[in-house]
Short mmCIF file of C-alpha atoms and ligand atoms in Angstrom, two decimals:
data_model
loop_
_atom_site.label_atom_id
_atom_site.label_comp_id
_atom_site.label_asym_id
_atom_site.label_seq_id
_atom_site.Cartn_x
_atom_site.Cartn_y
_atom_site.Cartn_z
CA UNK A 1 0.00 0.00 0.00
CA UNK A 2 2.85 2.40 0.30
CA UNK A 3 3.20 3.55 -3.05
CA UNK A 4 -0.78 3.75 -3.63
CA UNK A 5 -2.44 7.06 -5.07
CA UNK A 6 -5.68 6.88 -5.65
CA UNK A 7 -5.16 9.23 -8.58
CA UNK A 8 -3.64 6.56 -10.78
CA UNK A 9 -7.25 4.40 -10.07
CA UNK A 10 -8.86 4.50 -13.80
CA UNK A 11 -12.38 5.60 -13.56
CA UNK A 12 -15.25 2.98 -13.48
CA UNK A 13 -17.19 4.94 -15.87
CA UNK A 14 -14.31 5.54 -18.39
CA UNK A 15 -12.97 1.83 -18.22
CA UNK A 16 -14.46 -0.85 -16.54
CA UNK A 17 -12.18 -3.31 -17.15
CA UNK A 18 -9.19 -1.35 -16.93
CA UNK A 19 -10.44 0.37 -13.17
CA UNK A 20 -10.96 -3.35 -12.36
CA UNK A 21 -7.39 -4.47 -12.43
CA UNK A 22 -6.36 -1.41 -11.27
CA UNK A 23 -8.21 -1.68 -8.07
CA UNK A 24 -7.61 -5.44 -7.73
CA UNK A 25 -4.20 -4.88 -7.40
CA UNK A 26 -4.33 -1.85 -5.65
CA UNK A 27 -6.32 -2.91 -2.85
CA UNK A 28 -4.10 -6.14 -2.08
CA UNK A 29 -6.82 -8.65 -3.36
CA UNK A 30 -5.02 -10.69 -5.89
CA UNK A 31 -1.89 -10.21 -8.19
CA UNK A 32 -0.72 -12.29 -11.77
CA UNK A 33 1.27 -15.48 -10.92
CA UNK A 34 4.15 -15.87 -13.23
CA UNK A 35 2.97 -18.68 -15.11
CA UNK A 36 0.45 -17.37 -17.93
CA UNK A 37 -3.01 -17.71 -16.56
CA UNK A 38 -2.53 -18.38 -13.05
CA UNK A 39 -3.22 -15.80 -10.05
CA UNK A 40 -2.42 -15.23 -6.78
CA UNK A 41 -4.92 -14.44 -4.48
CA UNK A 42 -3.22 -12.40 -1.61
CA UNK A 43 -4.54 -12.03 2.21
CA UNK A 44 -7.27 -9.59 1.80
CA UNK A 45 -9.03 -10.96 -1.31
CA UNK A 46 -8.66 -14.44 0.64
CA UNK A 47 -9.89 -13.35 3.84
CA UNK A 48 -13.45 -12.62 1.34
CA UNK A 49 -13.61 -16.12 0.07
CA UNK A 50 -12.97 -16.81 4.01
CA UNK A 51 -16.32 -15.54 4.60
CA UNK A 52 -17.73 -17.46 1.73
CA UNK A 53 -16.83 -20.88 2.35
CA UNK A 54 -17.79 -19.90 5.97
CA UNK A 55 -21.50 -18.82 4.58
CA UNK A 56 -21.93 -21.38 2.61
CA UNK A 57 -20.36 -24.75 4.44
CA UNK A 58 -23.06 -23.82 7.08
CA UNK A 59 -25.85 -23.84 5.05
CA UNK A 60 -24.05 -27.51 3.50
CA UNK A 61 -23.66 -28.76 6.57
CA UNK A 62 -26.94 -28.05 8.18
CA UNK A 63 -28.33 -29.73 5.10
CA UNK A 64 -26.50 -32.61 5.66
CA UNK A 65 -23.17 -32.62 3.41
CA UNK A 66 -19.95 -33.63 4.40
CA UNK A 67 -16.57 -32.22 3.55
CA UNK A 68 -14.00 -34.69 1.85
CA UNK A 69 -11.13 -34.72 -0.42
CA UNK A 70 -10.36 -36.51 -3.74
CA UNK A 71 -6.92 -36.46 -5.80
CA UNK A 72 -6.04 -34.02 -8.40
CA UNK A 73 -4.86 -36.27 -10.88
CA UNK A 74 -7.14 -38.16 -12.86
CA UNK A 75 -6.57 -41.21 -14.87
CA UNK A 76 -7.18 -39.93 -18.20
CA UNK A 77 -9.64 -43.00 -18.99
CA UNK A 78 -11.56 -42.02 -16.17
CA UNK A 79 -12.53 -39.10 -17.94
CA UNK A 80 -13.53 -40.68 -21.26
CA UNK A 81 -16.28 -43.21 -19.29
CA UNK A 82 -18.94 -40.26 -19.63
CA UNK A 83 -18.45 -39.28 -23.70
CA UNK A 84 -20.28 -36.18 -23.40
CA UNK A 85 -19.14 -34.85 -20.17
CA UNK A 86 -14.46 -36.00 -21.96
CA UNK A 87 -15.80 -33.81 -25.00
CA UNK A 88 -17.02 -30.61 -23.05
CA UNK A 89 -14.08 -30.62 -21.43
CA UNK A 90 -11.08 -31.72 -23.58
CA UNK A 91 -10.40 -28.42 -25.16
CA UNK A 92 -9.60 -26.85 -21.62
CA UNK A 93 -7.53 -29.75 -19.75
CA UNK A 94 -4.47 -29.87 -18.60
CA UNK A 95 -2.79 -33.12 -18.73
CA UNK A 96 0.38 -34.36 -17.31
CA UNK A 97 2.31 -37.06 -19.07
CA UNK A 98 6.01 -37.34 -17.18
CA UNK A 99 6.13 -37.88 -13.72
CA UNK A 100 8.76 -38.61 -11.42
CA UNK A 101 11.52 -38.39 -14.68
CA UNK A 102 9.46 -40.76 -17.01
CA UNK A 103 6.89 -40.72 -19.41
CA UNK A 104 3.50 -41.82 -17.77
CA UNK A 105 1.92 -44.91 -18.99
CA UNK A 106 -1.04 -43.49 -18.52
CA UNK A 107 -1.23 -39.12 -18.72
CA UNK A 108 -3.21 -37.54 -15.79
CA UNK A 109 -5.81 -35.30 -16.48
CA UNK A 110 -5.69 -31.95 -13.58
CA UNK A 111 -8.79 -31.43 -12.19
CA UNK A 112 -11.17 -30.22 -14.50
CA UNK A 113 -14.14 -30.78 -12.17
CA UNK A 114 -14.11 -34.36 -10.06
CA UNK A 115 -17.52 -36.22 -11.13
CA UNK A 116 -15.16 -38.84 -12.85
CA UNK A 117 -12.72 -39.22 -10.27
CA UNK A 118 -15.63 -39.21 -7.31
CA UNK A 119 -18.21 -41.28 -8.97
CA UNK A 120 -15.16 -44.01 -9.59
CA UNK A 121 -15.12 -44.24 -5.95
CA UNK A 122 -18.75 -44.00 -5.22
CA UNK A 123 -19.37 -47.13 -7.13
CA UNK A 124 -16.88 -49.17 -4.68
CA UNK A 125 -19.08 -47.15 -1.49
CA UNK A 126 -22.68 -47.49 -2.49
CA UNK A 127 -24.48 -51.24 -3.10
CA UNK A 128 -27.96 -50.61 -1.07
CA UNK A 129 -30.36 -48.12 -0.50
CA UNK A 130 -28.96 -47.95 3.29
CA UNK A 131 -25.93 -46.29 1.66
CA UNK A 132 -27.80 -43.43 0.30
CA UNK A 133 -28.04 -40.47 0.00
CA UNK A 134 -24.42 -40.09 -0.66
CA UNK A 135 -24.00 -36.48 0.24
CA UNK A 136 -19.91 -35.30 -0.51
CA UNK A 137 -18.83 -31.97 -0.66
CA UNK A 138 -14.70 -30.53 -1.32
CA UNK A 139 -13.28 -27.57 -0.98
CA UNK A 140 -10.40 -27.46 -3.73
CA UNK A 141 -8.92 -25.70 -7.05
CA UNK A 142 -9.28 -26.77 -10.79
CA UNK A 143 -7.39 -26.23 -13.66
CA UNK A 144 -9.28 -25.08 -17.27
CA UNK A 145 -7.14 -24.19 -19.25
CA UNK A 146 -7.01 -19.86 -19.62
CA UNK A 147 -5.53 -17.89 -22.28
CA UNK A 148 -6.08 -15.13 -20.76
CA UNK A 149 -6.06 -13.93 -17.05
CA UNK A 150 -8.87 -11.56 -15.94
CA UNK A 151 -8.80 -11.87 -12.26
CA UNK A 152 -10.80 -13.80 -10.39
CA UNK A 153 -13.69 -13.52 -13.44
CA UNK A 154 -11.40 -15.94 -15.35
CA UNK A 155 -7.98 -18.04 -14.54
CA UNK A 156 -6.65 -21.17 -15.55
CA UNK A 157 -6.86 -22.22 -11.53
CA UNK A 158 -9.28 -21.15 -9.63
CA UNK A 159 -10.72 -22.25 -6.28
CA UNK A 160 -14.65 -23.39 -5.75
CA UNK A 161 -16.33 -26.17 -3.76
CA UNK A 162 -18.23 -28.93 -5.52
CA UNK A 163 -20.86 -30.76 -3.89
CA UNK A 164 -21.30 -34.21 -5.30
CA UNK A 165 -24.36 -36.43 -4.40
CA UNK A 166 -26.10 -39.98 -5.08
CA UNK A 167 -29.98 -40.93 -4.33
CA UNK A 168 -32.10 -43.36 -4.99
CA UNK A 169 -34.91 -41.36 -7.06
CA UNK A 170 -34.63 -38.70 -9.29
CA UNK A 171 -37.03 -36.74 -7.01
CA UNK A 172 -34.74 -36.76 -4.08
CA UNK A 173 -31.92 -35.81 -6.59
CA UNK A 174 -34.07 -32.71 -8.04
CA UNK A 175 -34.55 -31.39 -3.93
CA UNK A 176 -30.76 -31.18 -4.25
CA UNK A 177 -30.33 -29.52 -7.11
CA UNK A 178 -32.83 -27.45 -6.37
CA UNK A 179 -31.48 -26.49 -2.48
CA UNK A 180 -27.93 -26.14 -4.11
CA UNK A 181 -29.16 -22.93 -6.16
CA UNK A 182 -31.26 -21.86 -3.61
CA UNK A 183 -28.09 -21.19 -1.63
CA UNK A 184 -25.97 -19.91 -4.12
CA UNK A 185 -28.92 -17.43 -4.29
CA UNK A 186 -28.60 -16.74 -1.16
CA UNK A 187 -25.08 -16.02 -0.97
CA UNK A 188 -25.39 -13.57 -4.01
CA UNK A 189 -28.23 -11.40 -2.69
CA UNK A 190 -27.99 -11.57 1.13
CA UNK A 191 -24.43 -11.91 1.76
CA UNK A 192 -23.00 -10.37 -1.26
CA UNK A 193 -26.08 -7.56 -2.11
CA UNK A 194 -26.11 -8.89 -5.66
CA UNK A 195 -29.69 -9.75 -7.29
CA UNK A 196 -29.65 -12.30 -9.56
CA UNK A 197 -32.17 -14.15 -11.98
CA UNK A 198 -32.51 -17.67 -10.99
CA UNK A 199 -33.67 -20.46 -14.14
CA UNK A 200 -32.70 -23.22 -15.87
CA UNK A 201 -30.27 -23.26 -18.64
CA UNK A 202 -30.79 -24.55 -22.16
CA UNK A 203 -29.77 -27.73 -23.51
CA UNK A 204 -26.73 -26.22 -25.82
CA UNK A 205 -25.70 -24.05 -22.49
CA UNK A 206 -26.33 -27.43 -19.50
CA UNK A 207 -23.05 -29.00 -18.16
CA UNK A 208 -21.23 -31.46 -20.21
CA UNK A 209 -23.04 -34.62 -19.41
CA UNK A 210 -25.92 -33.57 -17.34
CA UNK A 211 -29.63 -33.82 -17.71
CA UNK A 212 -30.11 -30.06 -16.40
CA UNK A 213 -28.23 -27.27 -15.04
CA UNK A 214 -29.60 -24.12 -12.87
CA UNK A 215 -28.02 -21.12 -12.72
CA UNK A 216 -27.68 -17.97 -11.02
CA UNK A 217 -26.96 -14.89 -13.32
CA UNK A 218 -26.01 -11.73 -12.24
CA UNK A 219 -25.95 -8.33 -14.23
CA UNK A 220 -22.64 -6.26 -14.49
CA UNK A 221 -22.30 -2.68 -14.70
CA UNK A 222 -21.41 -3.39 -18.00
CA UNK A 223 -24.53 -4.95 -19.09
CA UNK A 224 -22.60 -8.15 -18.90
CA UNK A 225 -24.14 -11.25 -17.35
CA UNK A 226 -21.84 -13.63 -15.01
CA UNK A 227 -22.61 -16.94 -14.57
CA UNK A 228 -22.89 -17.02 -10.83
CA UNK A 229 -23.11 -20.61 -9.68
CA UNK A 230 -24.82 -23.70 -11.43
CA UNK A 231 -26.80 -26.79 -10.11
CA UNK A 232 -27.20 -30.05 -11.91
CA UNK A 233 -29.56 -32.93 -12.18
CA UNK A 234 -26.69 -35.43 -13.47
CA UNK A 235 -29.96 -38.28 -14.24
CA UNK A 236 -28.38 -41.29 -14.28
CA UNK A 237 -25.73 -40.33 -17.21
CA UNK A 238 -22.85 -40.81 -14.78
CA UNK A 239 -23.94 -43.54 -12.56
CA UNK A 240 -24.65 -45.57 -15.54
CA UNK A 241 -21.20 -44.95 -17.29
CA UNK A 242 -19.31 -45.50 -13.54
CA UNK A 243 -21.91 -48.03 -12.66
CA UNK A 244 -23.14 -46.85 -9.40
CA UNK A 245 -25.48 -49.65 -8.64
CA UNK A 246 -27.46 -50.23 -5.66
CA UNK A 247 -29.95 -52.82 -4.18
CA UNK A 248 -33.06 -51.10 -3.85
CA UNK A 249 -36.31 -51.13 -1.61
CA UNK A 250 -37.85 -53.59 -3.86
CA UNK A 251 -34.26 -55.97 -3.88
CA UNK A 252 -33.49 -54.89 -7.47
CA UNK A 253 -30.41 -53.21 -8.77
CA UNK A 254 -30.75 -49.78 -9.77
CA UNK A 255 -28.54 -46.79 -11.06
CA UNK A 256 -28.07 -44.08 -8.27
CA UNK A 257 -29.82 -40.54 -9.55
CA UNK A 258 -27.01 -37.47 -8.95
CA UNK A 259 -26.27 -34.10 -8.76
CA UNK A 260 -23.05 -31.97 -8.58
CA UNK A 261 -23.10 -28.26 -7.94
CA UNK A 262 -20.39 -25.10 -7.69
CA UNK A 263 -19.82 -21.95 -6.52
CA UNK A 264 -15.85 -20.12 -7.30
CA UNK A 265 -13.98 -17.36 -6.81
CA UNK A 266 -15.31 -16.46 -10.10
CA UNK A 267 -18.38 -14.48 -8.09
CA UNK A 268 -15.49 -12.52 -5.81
CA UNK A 269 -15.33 -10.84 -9.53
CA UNK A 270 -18.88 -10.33 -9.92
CA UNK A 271 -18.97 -8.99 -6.34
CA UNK A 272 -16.82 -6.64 -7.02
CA UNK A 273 -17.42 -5.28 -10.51
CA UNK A 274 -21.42 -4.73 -9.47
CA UNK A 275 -20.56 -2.66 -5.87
CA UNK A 276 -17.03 -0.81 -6.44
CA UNK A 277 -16.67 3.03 -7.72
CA UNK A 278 -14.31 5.44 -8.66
CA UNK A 279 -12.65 5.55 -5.29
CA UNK A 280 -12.53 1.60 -5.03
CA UNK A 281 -13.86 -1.40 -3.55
CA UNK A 282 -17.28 -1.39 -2.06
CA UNK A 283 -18.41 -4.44 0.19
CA UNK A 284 -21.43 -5.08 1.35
CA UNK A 285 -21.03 -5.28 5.41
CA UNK A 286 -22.58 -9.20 5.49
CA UNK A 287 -19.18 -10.61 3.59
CA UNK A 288 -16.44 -7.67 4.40
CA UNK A 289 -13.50 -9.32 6.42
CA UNK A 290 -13.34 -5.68 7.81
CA UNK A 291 -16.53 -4.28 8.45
CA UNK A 292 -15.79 -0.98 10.51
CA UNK A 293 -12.25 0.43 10.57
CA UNK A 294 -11.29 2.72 13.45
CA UNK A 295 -8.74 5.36 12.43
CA UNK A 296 -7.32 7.54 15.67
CA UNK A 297 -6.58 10.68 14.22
CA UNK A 298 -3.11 12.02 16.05
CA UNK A 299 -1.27 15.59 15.71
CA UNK A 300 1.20 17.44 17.65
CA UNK A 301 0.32 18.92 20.64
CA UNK A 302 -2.79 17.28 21.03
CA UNK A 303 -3.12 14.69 24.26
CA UNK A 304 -2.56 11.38 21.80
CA UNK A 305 -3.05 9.46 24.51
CA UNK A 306 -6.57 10.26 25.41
CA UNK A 307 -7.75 9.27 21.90
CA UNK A 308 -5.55 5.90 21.38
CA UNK A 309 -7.54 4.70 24.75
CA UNK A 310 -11.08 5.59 23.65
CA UNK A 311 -10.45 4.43 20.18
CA UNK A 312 -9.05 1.35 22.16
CA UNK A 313 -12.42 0.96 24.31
CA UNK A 314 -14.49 1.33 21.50
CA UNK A 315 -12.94 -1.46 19.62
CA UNK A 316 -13.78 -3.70 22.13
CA UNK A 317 -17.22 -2.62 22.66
CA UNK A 318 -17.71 -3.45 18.80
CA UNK A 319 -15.33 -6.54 19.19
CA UNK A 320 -18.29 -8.20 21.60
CA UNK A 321 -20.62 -7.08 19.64
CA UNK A 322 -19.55 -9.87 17.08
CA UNK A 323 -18.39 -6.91 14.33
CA UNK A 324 -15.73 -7.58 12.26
CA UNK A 325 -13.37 -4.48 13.38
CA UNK A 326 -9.88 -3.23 12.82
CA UNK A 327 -7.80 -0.18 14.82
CA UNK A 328 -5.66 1.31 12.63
CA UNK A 329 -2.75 2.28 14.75
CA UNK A 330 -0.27 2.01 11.98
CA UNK A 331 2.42 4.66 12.87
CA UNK A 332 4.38 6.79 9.80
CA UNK A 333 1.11 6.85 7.45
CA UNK A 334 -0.84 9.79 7.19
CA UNK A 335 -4.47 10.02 8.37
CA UNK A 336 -5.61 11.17 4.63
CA UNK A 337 -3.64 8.18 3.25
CA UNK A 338 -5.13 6.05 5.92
CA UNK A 339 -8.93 6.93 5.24
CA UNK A 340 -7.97 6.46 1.23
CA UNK A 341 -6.19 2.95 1.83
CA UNK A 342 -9.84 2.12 3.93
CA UNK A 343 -11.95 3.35 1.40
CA UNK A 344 -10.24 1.72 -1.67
CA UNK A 345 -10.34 -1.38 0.00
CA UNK A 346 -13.91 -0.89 0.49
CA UNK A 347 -14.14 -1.16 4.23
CA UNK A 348 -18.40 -0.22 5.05
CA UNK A 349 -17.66 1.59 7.81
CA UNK A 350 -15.10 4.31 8.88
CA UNK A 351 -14.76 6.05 12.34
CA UNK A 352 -12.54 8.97 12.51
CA UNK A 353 -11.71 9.89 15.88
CA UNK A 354 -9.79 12.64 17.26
CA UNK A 355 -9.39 14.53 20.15
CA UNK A 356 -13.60 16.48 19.71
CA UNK A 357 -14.70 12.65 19.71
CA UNK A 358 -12.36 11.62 22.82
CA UNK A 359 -13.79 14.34 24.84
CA UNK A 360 -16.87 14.56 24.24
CA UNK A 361 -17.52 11.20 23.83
CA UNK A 362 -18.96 11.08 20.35
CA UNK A 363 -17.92 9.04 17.07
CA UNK A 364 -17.36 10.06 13.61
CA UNK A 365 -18.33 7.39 10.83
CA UNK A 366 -18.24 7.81 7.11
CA UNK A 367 -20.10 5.01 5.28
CA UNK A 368 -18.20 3.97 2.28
CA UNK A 369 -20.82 3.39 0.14
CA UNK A 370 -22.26 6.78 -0.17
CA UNK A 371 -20.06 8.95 1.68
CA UNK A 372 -22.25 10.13 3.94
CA UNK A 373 -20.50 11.02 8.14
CA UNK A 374 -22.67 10.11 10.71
CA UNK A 375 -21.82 12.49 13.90
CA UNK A 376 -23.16 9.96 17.10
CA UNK A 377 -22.54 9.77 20.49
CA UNK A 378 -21.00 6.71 21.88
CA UNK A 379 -24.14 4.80 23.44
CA UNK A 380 -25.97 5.99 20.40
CA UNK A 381 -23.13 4.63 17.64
CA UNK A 382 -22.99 1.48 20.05
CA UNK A 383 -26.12 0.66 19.70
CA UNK A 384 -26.99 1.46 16.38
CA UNK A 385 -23.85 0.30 14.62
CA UNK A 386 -25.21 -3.03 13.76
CA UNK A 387 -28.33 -1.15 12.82
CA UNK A 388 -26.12 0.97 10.31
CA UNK A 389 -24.13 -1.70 8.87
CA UNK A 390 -27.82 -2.85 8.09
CA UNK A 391 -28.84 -0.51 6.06
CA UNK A 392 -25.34 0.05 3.87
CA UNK A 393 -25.96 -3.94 2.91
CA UNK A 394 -29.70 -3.48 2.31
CA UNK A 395 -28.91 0.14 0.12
CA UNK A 396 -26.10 -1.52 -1.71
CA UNK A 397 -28.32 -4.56 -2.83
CA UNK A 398 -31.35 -1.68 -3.43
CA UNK A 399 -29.11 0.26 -6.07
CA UNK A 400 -28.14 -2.78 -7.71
CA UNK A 401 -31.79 -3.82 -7.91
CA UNK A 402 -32.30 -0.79 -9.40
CA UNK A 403 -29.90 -1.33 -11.92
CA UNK A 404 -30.84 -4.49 -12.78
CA UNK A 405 -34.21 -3.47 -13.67
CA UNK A 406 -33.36 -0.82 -15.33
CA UNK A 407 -31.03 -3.09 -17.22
CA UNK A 408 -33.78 -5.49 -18.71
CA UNK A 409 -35.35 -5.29 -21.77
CA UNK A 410 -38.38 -7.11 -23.00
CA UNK A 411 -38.61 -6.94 -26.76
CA UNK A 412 -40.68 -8.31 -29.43
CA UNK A 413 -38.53 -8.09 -32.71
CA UNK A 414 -34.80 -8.74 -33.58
CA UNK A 415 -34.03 -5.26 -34.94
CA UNK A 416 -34.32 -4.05 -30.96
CA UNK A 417 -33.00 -7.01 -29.81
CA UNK A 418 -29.53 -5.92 -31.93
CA UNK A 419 -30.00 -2.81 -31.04
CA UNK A 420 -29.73 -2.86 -27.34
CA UNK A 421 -26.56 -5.66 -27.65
CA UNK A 422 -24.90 -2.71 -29.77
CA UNK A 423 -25.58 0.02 -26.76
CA UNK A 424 -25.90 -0.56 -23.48
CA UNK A 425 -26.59 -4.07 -23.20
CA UNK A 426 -28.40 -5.78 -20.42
CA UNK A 427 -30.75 -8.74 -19.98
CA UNK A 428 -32.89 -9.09 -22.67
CA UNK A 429 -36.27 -10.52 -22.13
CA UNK A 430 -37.16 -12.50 -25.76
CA UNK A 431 -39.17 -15.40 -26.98
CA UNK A 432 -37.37 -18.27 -28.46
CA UNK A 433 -38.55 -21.46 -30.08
CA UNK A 434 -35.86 -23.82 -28.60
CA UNK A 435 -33.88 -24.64 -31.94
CA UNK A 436 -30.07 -24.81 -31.06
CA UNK A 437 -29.50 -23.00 -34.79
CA UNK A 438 -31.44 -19.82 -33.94
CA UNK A 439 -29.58 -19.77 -30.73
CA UNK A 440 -26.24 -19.99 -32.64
CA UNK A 441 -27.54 -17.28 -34.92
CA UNK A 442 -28.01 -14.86 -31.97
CA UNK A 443 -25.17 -15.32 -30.40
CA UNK A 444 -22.70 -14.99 -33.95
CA UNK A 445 -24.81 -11.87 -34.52
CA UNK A 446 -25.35 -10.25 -31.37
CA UNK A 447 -23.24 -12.41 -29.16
CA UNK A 448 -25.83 -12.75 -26.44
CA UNK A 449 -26.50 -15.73 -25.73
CA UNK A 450 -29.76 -17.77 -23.61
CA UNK A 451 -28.86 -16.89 -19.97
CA UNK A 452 -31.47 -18.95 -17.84
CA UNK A 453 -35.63 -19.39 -18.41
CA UNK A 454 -36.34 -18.30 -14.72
CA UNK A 455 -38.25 -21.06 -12.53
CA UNK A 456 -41.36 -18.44 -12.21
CA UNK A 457 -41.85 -18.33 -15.84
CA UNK A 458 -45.27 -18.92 -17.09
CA UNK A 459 -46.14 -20.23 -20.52
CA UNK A 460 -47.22 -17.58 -23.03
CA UNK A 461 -48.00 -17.27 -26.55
CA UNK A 462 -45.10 -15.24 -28.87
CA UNK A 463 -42.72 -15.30 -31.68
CA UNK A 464 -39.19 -16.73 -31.57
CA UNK A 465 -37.26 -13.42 -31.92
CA UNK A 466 -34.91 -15.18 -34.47
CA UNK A 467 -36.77 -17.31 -36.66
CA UNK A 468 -40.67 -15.89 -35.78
CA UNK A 469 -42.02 -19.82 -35.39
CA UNK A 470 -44.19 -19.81 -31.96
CA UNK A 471 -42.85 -19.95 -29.09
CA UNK A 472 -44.31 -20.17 -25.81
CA UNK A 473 -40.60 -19.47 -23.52
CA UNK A 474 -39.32 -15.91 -22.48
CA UNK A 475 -36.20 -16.79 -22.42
CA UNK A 476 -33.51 -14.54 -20.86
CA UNK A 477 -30.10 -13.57 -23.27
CA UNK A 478 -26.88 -11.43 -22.29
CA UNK A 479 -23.46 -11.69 -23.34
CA UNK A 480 -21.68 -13.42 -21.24
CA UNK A 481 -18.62 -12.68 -19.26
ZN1 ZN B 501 -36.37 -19.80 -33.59
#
């Protein structure tokens, strides 16, 4: 942080992508790893995916799932078992084929995803009923192969849990899938103030080798839609290629029904393209490692003392209150550079105290994500601060809401449809008859492409927007990141 000036921060409006890397570096979140592709996620950006895996393993375990870990390195045959699922994939694997100073008899495929490598094993585990459900989730990285690094959005490694799980109807698998988005959802809009549109994905869009994948979408700022988190119904596909037999209820063998589901540090992207501004970072107070900073403001010839102990006491007081505080006490930095260091890191919550605040027993906060300074007294600031941390998550996810809605388009013929991909972008509301070509054709000519038909969706009577044969599905199209 030494070196920072927030004068060298590219403006969000001017460049998007360009303020983004700027203020992922800048703010200590990640950095480039020296091979091509790779990144390093450094302490700060870390301590946010922290928060995540803490949100979310919860809501796993509470459900039921269980943490576990499978190898890295899969046999490369494992892989081809599923045909669909090898053929998805191939163009993005890595492979290694020396090991140990020879050439492997065998290569090993990195971790693309682990269906193949988990369902080989859950075919040795499961041969009744009484071993289902199988529910398995691991907390890992996987390798796709990246030409280019954008962080976090998209890197050759990347981190992500994937929960992997084995029934004995398809009903019991569909709960799953369906309680798998449902937190994802929840993660994007009350943890990390994003809304997102919740549906199911077409055919040419589901996961290599499933029978249907959910998805969460979120809108960017630049009318950009990120994939947030997907859920899928596997069907039998996979339990049938790894033969995952079981005895069931009725004493005959059956094929286990499954679902696999994942959320990466892909959405630590999406989090903070949708909240951050021209100053920085914002984050919303329910995932922000730091959710109040305290900066003691010292000068000569003022009693320095006085303020370092009531900036000490009211750390505590906020400390058992369960917040998620920091004193700044860091000597040799300026207080200006300290409140600009806080804000481009996108701490919620800033107190400034001095020597007025000491004495008369007040506090001083500036809320990051509109600026605004709150001027409290203690045993007012004490017990509203949880109160006002509050309201900066449930603004945040109100202005994004906003902009989301402003941000979709419903439109009836292709010439508008075009027209908005050329502008500003956004979701695009639009019928669609369900033929893979018209699809295609959209996205060469518009690059949008089907997003998600959200689970609320009645049937209605229209015109595909491509090819004008009926269609009864509004589907929803972006460009995706
Ligand atoms: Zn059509």
């Amino acid at each position: 942080m030494k070196t920072f000036d927030k004068t060298v921060l590219t403006k969000k409006s001017e460049n998007i992508s360009d303020w983004y890397t700027d203020v992922v570096l800048n703010a200590e979140l990640a950095d480039y790893g020296p091979a091509k592709g790779t990144m390093v996620i450094r302490p700060y950006g870390y301590a946010i995916w922290e928060r995540v895996q803490q949100v979310l393993d919860g809501m796993f375990k509470d459900y039921g799932v269980e943490n576990a870990y499978f190898p890295i390195f899969i046999p490369y045959s494992l892989l081809e078992k599923e045909k669909e699922h090898v053929s998805g994939f191939s163009p993005e694997l890595a492979i290694v084929t020396h090991g140990g100073g020879e050439k492997l008899v065998e290569p090993l495929v990195v971790r693309p995803t682990s269906e193949t490598i988990m369902y080989h094993m859950y075919a040795k585990w499961v041969k009744s009923y009484r071993d289902l459900p199988v529910l398995i989730n691991q907390w890992n990285n996987a390798v796709r192969w990246e030409k280019r690094t954008y962080l976090f959005l998209r890197t050759t490694e990347f981190l992500w849990q994937e929960g992997h799980t084995a029934h004995e109807t398809e009903e019991d698998a569909v709960k799953m899938q369906e309680a798998a988005l449902e937190w994802y959802r929840q993660v994007y809009e009350d943890y990390y103030a994003v809304p997102v549109v919740t549906g199911l994905k077409s055919r040419k869009e589901t996961f290599a080798g499933a029978k249907s994948t959910y998805t969460v979408e979120a809108l960017m700022p630049d009318g950009k839609a990120l994939q947030g988190g997907t859920s899928h119904n596997l069907g039998q596909n996979f339990s049938k290629a790894f033969d995952i037999a079981f005895q069931n209820r009725d004493g005959k063998l059956d094929n286990v029904w499954q679902t696999s589901w994942g959320f990466s540090t892909r959405s630590i992207g999406g989090l903070l393209l949708t909240h951050g501004d021209d100053n920085g970072v914002v984050l919303p107070p329910k995932i922000a490692p730091i959710q109040i900073v305290i900066v003691p403001i010292f000068r000569n010839g003022a009693d320095n003392e006085i303020v370092k102990t009531y900036s000490e006491s009211l750390y505590k007081s906020l400390k058992a209150k369960n917040i998620r505080v920091k004193l700044d006490l860091r000597e040799g930095q300026s207080v200006g550079r300290k409140f600009s260091e806080w804000e481009l890191k996108g701490v919620p919550l800033r107190l400034e105290i001095g020597q007025n605040e000491a004495n008369d027993k007040t506090v001083t906060a500036v809320r990051r994500d509109n600026g605004e300074k709150l001027s409290l007294t203690l045993i007012d600031f004490e017990n509203q601060s949880s109160e006002i941390l509050d309201n900066i998550q449930s603004s945040l996810f109100a202005k994004a809401q906003n902009f989301l809605n402003e941000n979709t388009h419903q439109v009836d013929n292709y010439d508008d449809f075009k027209k908005i991909m050329n502008t500003s972008r956004g979701f695009i509301k639009a019928f669609w008859c369900g033929d893979v070509s018209c699809e295609e054709k959209i996205k060469e000519e518009t690059k949008a492409t089907t997003r998600a038909i959200p689970f609320n969706a009645t049937k209605e009577k229209g015109k595909c927007i491509y090819c004008s044969n009926d269609s009864e599905n509004l589907w929803y199209f972006a460009q995706a990141y």
